Short mmCIF file of C-alpha atoms in Angstrom, two decimals:
data_model
loop_
_atom_site.label_atom_id
_atom_site.label_comp_id
_atom_site.label_asym_id
_atom_site.label_seq_id
_atom_site.Cartn_x
_atom_site.Cartn_y
_atom_site.Cartn_z
CA UNK A 11 17.61 -172.18 -121.12
CA UNK A 12 17.43 -175.22 -118.85
CA UNK A 13 14.14 -176.92 -118.01
CA UNK A 14 13.69 -178.92 -114.82
CA UNK A 15 10.66 -181.03 -113.96
CA UNK A 16 9.75 -182.35 -110.54
CA UNK A 17 6.86 -184.69 -109.75
CA UNK A 18 6.13 -185.05 -106.03
CA UNK A 19 3.42 -186.36 -103.76
CA UNK A 20 2.12 -183.93 -101.15
CA UNK A 21 0.60 -184.94 -97.82
CA UNK A 22 -2.77 -183.53 -98.84
CA UNK A 23 -4.58 -181.32 -101.31
CA UNK A 24 -3.95 -177.60 -100.83
CA UNK A 25 -7.02 -175.97 -99.30
CA UNK A 26 -8.88 -173.16 -101.00
CA UNK A 27 -11.00 -172.81 -104.12
CA UNK A 28 -8.94 -170.51 -106.32
CA UNK A 29 -8.22 -172.19 -109.69
CA UNK A 30 -5.03 -170.30 -110.51
CA UNK A 31 -2.68 -167.63 -109.26
CA UNK A 32 0.40 -165.82 -110.49
CA UNK A 33 3.00 -164.18 -108.30
CA UNK A 34 6.25 -162.36 -109.02
CA UNK A 35 7.64 -160.96 -112.22
CA UNK A 36 10.49 -162.14 -114.41
CA UNK A 37 13.09 -159.42 -114.13
CA UNK A 38 16.72 -159.24 -113.15
CA UNK A 39 17.15 -161.52 -110.16
CA UNK A 40 13.51 -162.51 -109.75
CA UNK A 41 10.99 -165.02 -111.06
CA UNK A 42 7.37 -165.59 -112.00
CA UNK A 43 5.33 -168.43 -110.51
CA UNK A 44 2.06 -169.70 -112.00
CA UNK A 45 0.01 -172.09 -109.88
CA UNK A 46 -2.90 -174.06 -111.33
CA UNK A 47 -5.28 -176.39 -109.49
CA UNK A 48 -5.50 -179.11 -112.17
CA UNK A 49 -4.03 -182.31 -110.68
CA UNK A 50 -5.41 -185.11 -108.51
CA UNK A 51 -5.50 -184.74 -104.71
CA UNK A 52 -1.88 -185.27 -103.62
CA UNK A 53 -0.06 -184.83 -106.94
CA UNK A 54 2.22 -181.83 -107.37
CA UNK A 55 4.18 -180.98 -110.51
CA UNK A 56 6.76 -178.22 -110.88
CA UNK A 57 8.18 -177.16 -114.24
CA UNK A 58 11.07 -174.72 -114.04
CA UNK A 59 12.62 -172.73 -116.88
CA UNK A 60 15.91 -171.17 -115.79
CA UNK A 61 18.80 -169.52 -117.62
CA UNK A 62 21.26 -170.96 -115.09
CA UNK A 63 22.59 -174.50 -115.32
CA UNK A 64 24.29 -176.53 -112.61
CA UNK A 65 21.84 -175.77 -109.82
CA UNK A 66 19.66 -178.87 -110.10
CA UNK A 67 20.40 -179.98 -106.52
CA UNK A 68 19.55 -176.54 -105.15
CA UNK A 69 16.24 -176.47 -107.04
CA UNK A 70 15.45 -179.98 -105.81
CA UNK A 71 16.11 -178.99 -102.18
CA UNK A 72 14.00 -175.83 -102.39
CA UNK A 73 11.12 -177.66 -104.07
CA UNK A 74 11.23 -180.53 -101.55
CA UNK A 75 11.17 -178.10 -98.60
CA UNK A 76 8.24 -176.21 -100.13
CA UNK A 77 6.21 -179.38 -100.72
CA UNK A 78 6.97 -180.66 -97.20
CA UNK A 79 5.89 -177.41 -95.53
CA UNK A 80 2.91 -176.30 -97.61
CA UNK A 81 1.57 -179.61 -98.99
CA UNK A 82 0.51 -178.19 -102.39
CA UNK A 83 -1.45 -181.24 -103.52
CA UNK A 84 -3.44 -180.78 -106.71
CA UNK A 85 -1.18 -178.04 -108.09
CA UNK A 86 0.80 -177.74 -111.28
CA UNK A 87 3.38 -175.01 -110.76
CA UNK A 88 5.28 -173.33 -113.58
CA UNK A 89 8.30 -171.21 -112.73
CA UNK A 90 9.98 -168.78 -115.12
CA UNK A 91 13.26 -167.96 -113.41
CA UNK A 92 15.29 -164.84 -114.02
CA UNK A 93 18.20 -165.90 -111.80
CA UNK A 94 16.45 -165.71 -108.41
CA UNK A 95 18.20 -166.76 -105.23
CA UNK A 96 16.86 -169.88 -103.42
CA UNK A 97 15.28 -167.81 -100.63
CA UNK A 98 13.40 -165.73 -103.20
CA UNK A 99 12.20 -168.88 -104.97
CA UNK A 100 10.92 -170.30 -101.68
CA UNK A 101 9.25 -166.99 -100.76
CA UNK A 102 7.40 -166.78 -104.10
CA UNK A 103 6.25 -170.42 -103.82
CA UNK A 104 4.89 -169.80 -100.32
CA UNK A 105 3.21 -166.55 -101.44
CA UNK A 106 1.63 -168.37 -104.37
CA UNK A 107 0.27 -171.21 -102.24
CA UNK A 108 -1.13 -168.69 -99.72
CA UNK A 109 -2.83 -166.86 -102.60
CA UNK A 110 -4.37 -170.14 -103.81
CA UNK A 111 -5.75 -170.77 -100.31
CA UNK A 112 -7.38 -167.32 -100.09
CA UNK A 113 -11.12 -166.86 -100.72
#
């Protein structure tokens, strides 16, 4: 199991009041994403556990695109990967941030 950690600065804090959200399920070809509102305003941390090695650059690109588009400031995001494709990873991250903004 490989663990990747990314620390980024978002443009702003993600709106909404929800403290945490979980989206997806770890199963063949999918992943689970846990989002927690526990960091300062623009800070964003992503911890990724994946069974696949050698895809660090792909993970970095997907994470950078997500942070640029959704500005998830204040979130710590934990990803348990089951071998998901990059488009699925991005989709789950966007679904999770939308869930955090609800209510």
